PDB file of C-alpha atoms in Angstrom:
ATOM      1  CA  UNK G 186      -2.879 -11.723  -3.579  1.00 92.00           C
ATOM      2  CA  UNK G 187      -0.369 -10.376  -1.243  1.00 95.00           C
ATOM      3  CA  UNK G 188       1.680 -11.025   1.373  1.00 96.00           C
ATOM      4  CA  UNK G 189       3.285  -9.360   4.638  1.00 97.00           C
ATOM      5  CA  UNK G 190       5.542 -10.107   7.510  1.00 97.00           C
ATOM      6  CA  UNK G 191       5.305  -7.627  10.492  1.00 97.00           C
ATOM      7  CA  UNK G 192       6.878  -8.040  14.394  1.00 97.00           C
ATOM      8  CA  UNK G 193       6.617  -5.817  17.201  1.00 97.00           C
ATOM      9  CA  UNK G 194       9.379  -7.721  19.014  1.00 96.00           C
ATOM     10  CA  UNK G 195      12.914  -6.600  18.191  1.00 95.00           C
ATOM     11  CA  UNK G 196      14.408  -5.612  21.251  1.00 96.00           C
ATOM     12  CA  UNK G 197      12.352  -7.424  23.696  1.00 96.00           C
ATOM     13  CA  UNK G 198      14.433 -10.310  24.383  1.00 96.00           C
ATOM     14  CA  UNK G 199      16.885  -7.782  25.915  1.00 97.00           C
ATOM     15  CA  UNK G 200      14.635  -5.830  27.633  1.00 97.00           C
ATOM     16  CA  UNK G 201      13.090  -9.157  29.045  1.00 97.00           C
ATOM     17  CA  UNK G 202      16.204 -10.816  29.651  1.00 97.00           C
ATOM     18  CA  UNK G 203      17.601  -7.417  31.654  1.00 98.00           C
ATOM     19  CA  UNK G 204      14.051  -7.725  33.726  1.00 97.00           C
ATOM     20  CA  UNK G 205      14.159 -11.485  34.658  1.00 97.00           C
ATOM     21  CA  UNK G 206      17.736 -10.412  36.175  1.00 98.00           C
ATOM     22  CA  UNK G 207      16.562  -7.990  38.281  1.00 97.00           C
ATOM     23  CA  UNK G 208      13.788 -10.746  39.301  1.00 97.00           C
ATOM     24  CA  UNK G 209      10.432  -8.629  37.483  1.00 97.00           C
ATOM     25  CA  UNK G 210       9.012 -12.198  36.165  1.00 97.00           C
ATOM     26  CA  UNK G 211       6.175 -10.057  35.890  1.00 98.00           C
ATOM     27  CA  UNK G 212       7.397  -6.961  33.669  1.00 98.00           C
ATOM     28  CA  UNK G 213       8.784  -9.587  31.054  1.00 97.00           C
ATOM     29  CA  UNK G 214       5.495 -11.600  30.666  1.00 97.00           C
ATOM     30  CA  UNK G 215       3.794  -8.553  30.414  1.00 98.00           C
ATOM     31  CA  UNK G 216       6.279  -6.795  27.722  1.00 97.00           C
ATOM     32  CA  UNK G 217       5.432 -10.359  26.065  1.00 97.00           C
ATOM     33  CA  UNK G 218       2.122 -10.075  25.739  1.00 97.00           C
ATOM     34  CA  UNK G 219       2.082  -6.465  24.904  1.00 98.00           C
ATOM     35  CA  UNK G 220       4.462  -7.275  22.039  1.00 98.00           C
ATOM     36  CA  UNK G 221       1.907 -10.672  21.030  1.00 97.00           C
ATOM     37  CA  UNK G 222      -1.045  -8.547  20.998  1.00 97.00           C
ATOM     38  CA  UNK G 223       0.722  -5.430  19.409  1.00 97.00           C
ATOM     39  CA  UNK G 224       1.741  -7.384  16.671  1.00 97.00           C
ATOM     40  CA  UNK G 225      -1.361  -9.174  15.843  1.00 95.00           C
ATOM     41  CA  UNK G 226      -3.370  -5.229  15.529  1.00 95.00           C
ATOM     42  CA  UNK G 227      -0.941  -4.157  13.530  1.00 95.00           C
ATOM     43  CA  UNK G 228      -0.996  -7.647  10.862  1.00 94.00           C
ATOM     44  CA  UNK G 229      -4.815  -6.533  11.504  1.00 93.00           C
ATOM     45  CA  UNK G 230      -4.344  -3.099  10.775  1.00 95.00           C
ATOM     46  CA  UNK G 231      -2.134  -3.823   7.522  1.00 95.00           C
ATOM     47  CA  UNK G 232      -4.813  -5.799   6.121  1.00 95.00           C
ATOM     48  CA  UNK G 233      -7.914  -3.089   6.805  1.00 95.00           C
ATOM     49  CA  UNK G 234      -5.450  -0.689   4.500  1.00 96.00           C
ATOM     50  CA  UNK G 235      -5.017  -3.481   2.435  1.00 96.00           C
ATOM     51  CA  UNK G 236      -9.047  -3.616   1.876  1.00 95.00           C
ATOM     52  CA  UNK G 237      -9.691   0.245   2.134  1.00 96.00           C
ATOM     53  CA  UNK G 238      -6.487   1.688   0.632  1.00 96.00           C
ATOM     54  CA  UNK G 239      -4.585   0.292  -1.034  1.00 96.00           C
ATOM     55  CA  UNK G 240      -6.486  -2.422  -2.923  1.00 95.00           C
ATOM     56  CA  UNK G 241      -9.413  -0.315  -2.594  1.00 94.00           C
ATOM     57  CA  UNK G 242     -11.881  -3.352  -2.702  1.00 94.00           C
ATOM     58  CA  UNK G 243     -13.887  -2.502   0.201  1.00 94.00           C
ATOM     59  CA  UNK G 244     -13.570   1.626   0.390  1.00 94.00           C
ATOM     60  CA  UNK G 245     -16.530   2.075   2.136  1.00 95.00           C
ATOM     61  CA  UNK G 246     -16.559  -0.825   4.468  1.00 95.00           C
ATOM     62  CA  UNK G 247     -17.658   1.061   7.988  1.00 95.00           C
ATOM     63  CA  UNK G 248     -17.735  -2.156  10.444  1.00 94.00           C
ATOM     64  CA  UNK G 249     -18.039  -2.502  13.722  1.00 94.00           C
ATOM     65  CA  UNK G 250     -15.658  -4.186  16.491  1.00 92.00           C
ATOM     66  CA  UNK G 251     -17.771  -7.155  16.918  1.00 95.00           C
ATOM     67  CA  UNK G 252     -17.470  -8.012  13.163  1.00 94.00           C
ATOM     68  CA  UNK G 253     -14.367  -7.317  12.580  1.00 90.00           C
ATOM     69  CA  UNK G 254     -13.837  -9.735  15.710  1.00 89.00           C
ATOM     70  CA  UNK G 255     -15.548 -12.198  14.042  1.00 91.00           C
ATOM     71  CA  UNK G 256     -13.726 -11.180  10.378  1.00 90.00           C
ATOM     72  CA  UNK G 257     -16.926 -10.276   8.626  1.00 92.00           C
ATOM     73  CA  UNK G 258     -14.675  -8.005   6.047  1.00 93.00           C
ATOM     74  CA  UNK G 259     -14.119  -9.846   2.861  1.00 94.00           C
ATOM     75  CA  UNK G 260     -10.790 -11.764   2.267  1.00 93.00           C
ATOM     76  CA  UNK G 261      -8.206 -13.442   4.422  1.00 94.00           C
ATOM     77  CA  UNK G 262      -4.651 -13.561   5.911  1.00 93.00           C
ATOM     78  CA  UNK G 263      -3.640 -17.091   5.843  1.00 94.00           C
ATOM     79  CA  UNK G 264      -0.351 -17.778   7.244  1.00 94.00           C
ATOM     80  CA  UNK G 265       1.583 -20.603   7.257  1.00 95.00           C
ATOM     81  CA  UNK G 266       1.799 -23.339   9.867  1.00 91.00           C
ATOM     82  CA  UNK G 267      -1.962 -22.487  10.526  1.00 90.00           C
ATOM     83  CA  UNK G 268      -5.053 -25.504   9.281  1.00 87.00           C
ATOM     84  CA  UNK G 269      -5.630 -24.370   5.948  1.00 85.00           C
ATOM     85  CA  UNK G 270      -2.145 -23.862   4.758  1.00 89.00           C
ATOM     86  CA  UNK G 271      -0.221 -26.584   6.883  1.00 91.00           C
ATOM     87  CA  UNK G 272       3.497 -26.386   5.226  1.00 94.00           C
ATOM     88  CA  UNK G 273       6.256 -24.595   7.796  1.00 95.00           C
ATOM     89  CA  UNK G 274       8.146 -24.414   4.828  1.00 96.00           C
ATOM     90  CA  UNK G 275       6.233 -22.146   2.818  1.00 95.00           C
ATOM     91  CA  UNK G 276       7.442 -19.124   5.776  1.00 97.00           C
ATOM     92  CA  UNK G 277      10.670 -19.816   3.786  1.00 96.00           C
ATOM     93  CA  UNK G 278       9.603 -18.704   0.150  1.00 95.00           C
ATOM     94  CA  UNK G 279       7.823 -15.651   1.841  1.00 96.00           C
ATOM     95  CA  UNK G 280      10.902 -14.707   3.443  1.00 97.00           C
ATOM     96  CA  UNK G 281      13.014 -14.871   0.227  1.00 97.00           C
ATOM     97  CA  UNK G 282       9.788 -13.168  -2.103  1.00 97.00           C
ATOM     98  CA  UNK G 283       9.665 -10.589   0.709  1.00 97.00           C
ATOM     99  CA  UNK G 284      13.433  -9.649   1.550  1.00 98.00           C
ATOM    100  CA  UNK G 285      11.910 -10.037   5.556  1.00 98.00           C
ATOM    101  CA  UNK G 286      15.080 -10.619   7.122  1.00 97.00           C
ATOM    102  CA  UNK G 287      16.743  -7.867   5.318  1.00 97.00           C
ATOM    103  CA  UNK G 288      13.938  -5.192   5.613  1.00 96.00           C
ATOM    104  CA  UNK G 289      13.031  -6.308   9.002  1.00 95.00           C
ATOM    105  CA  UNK G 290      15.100  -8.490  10.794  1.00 95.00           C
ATOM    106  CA  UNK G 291      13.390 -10.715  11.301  1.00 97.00           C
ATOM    107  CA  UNK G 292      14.725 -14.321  10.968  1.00 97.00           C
ATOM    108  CA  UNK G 293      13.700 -17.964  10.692  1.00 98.00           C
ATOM    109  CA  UNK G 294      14.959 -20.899  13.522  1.00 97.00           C
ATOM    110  CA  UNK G 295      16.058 -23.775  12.118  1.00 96.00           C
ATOM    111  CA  UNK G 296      12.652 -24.939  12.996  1.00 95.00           C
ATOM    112  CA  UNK G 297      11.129 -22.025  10.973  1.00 96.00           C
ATOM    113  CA  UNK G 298       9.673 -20.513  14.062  1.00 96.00           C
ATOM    114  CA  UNK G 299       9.782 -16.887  13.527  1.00 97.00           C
ATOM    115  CA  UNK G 300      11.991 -14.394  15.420  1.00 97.00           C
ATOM    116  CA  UNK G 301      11.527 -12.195  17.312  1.00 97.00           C
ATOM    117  CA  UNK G 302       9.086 -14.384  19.027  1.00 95.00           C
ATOM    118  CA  UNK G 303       6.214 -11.164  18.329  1.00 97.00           C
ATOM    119  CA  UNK G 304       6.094 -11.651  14.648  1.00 97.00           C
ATOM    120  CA  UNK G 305       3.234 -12.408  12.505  1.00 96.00           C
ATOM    121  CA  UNK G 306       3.969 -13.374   8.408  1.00 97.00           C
ATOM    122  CA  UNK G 307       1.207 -14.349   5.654  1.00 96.00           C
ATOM    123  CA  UNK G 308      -0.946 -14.038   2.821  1.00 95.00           C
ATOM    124  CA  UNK G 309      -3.314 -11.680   1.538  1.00 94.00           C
ATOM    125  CA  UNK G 310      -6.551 -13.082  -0.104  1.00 95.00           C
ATOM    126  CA  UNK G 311      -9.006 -10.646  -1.533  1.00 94.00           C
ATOM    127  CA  UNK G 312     -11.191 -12.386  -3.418  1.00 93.00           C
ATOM    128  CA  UNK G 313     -14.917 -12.536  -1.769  1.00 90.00           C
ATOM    129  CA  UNK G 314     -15.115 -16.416  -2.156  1.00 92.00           C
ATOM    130  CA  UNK G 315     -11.976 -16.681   0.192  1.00 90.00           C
ATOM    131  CA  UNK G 316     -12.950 -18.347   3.699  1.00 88.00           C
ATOM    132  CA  UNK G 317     -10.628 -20.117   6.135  1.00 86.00           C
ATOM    133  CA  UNK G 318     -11.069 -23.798   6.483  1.00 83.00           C
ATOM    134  CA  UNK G 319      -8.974 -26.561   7.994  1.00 80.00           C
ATOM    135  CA  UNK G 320      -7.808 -29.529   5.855  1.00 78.00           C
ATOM    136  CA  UNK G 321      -8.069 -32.348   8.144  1.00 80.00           C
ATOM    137  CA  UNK G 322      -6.334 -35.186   8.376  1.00 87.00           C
ATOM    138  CA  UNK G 323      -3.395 -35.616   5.374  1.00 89.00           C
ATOM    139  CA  UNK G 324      -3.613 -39.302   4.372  1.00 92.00           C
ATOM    140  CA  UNK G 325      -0.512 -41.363   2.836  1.00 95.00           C
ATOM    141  CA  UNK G 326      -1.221 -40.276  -0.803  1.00 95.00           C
ATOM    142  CA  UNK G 327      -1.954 -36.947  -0.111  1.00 94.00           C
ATOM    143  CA  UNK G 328       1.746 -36.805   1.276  1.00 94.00           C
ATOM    144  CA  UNK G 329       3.307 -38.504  -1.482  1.00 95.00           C
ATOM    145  CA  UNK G 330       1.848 -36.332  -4.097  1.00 95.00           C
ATOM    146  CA  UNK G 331       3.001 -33.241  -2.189  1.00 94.00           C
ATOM    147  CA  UNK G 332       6.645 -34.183  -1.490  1.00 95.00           C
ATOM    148  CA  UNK G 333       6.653 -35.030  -5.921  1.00 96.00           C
ATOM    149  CA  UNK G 334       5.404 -31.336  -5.975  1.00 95.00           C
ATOM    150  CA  UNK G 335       7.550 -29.888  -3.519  1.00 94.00           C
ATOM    151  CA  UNK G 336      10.726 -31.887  -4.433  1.00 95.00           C
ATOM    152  CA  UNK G 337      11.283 -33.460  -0.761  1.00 95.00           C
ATOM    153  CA  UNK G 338      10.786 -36.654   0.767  1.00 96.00           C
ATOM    154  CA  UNK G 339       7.410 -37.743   2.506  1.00 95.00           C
ATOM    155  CA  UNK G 340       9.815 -37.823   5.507  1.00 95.00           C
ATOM    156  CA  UNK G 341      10.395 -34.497   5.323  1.00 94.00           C
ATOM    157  CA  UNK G 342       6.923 -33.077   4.509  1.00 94.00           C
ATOM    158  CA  UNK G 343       5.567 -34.575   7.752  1.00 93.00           C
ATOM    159  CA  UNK G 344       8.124 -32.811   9.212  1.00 92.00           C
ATOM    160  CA  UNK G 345       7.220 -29.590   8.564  1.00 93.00           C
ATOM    161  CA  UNK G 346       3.115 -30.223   8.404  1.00 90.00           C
TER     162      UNK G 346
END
């Protein structure tokens, strides 16, 4: 298990800002998406070294673009906020295991949105049984049990799931 933080934003909100006063709408949603998709091949990048480097566990995996599309490598990068790991809050312990704002500069809102806006954070599954999967619907109980566990109120939990 691992985990990883990465952004290909910092400086874009100036450089964005500085076009949308000069009127280039354009520029800046481009830049944007640049920086969205930028960010996401290098989180996708990270974990490829991750498999053939690094961890080693898949040195020889050769595959082509339409699998790794469709994430036929072995393990996963789970991120908080997404279906199968639900809790905003967790962003907050990988900050502090990580040192992200300090190494990066990256930062958390006070609605634990990630900034800059182009930032990606997670975890690193390697195991071969690993698949995504969405938990569904969070009954009464279920939220009860998890604010015990997390030391919050069921208040807050639905807050932040």
């Amino acid at each position: 298990m691992g985990a990883f933080a990465v952004t290909a934003g910092l400086g874009c909100d100036e450089w964005c800002k500085a076009l949308e006063d000069e009127g280039d709408d354009y520029k800046s949603i481009m830049i944007k998406a640049v920086a969205d998709r930028l960010v996401e091949a290098f989180a996708e990048y990270l974990h490829e070294k991750i498999r053939k480097e690094y961890w080693g566990y898949a040195e020889d995996e050769a595959l082509s673009t339409e699998q790794l599309i469709h994430e036929r490598y072995q393990g996963i990068r789970p991120a908080p906020g997404y279906p199968s790991q639900p809790d905003h809050t967790e962003k907050v312990t990988l900050w502090r295991l990580l040192g992200v704002e300090e190494a990066t500069g990256m930062q958390l809102t006070d609605s634990l949105a990630m900034w800059p806006a182009a930032s990606v954070s997670g975890m690193y599954l390697a195991n071969s049984n690993c698949k995504y999967f969405s938990i569904g619907e969070i009954q009464e109980d279920q939220i009860q049990d998890y604010a015990v566990r997390k030391g919050m109120t069921a208040d807050e939990v639905k807050q932040w799931i």
